[in-house]
Coordinates of C-alpha atoms and ligand atoms in Angstrom, one line a residue:
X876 CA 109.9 94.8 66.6
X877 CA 109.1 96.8 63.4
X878 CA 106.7 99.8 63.7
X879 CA 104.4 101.0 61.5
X880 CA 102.6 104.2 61.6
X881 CA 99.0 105.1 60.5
X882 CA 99.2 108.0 58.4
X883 CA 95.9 108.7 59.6
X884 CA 95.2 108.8 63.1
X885 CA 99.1 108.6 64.2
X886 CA 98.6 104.9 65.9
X887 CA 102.0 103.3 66.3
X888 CA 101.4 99.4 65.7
X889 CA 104.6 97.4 66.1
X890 CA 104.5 94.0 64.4
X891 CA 106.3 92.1 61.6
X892 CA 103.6 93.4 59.5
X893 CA 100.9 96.2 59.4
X894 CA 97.7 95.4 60.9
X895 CA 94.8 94.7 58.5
X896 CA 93.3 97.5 59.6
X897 CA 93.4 99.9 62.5
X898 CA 93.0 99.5 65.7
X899 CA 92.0 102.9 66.5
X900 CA 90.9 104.6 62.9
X901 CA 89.8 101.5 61.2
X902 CA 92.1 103.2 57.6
X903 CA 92.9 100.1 55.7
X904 CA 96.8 98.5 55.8
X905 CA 98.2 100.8 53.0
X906 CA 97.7 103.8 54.9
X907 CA 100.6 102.2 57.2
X908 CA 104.2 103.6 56.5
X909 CA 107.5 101.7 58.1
X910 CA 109.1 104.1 60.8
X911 CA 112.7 104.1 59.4
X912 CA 115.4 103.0 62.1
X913 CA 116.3 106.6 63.0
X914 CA 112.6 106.9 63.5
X915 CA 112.5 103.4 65.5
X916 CA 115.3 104.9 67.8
X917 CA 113.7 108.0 68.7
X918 CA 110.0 106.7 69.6
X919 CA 112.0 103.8 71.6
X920 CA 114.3 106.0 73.6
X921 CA 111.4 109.0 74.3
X922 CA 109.2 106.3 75.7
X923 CA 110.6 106.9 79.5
X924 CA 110.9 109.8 79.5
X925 CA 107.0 110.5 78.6
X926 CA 106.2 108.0 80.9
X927 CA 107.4 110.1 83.7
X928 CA 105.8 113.3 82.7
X929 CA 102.7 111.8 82.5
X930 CA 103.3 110.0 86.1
X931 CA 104.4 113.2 87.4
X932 CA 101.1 115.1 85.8
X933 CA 98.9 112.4 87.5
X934 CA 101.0 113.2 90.5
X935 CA 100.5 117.1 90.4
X936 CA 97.1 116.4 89.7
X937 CA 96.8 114.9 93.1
X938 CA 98.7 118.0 94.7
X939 CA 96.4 120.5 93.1
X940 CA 93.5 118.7 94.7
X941 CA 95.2 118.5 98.2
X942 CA 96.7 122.0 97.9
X943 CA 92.4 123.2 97.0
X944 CA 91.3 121.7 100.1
X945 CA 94.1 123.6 102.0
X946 CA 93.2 126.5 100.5
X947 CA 89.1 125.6 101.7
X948 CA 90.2 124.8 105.0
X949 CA 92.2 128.0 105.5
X950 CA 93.5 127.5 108.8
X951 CA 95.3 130.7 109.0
X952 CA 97.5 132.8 106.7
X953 CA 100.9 130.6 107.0
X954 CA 98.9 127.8 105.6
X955 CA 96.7 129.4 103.1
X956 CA 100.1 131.1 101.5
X957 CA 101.9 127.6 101.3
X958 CA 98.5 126.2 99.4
X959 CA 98.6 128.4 97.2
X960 CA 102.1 128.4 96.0
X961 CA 101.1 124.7 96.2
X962 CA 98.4 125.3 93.4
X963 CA 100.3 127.7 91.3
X964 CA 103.4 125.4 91.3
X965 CA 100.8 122.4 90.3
X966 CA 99.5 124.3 87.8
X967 CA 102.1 125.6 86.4
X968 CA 104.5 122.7 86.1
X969 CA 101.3 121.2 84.6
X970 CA 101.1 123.3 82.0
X971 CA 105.3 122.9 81.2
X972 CA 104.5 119.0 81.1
X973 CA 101.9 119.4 77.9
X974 CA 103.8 121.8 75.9
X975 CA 106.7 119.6 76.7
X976 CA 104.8 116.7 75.4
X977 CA 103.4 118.9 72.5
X978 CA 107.2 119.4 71.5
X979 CA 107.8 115.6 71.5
X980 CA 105.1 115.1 69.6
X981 CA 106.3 117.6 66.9
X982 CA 109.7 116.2 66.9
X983 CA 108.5 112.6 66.5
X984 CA 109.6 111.3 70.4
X985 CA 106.3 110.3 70.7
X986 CA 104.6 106.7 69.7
Ligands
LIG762 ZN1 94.6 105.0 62.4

């Protein structure tokens, strides 16, 4: 399927054709441009792999939460030190997930 991009708001429509207008910015069908096939190839085989971060963020998300409670709870100091290595691991890795993503973005793996 042939992509387009909206040189305004960054929308990827794929479709024979450009939308009328769209979806997301409402800029009118000239401010499309055709992704070239390099282009195509790139958005296409990055899509996984962003998928996964961002299953893995909602999953850390979910740790950072458990590992808070842990830390609320403190049952004792073996516990409370595993929760927080828990949080700053979550947090962390959280953080290496968006600037990854920020990098894909910038490289055009992204769409
Ligand atoms: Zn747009």
């Amino acid at each position: 399927m042939t992509m387009w991009k909206c040189e305004v708001c960054g929308l990827i429509y794929e479709g024979p054709e450009p939308p009328e207008k769209c979806p997301k910015c409402g800029a009118p069908r000239e401010k499309f441009r055709k992704l070239s096939d390099e282009e195509e190839k790139l958005v296409n085989r990055s899509r996984f792999s962003n998928y996964l971060h961002m299953e893995a963020y909602t999953l850390l998300q979910e740790l950072l939460e458990v590992a808070e409670k842990g830390i609320q709870d403190n049952l004792d100091p073996g516990c409370y030190k595993i929760f927080v290595e828990e949080k700053e691991f979550a947090l962390m890795t959280m953080q290496k997930i968006k600037a990854e993503l920020e990098t894909h973005m910038k490289k055009q793996k992204w769409g």
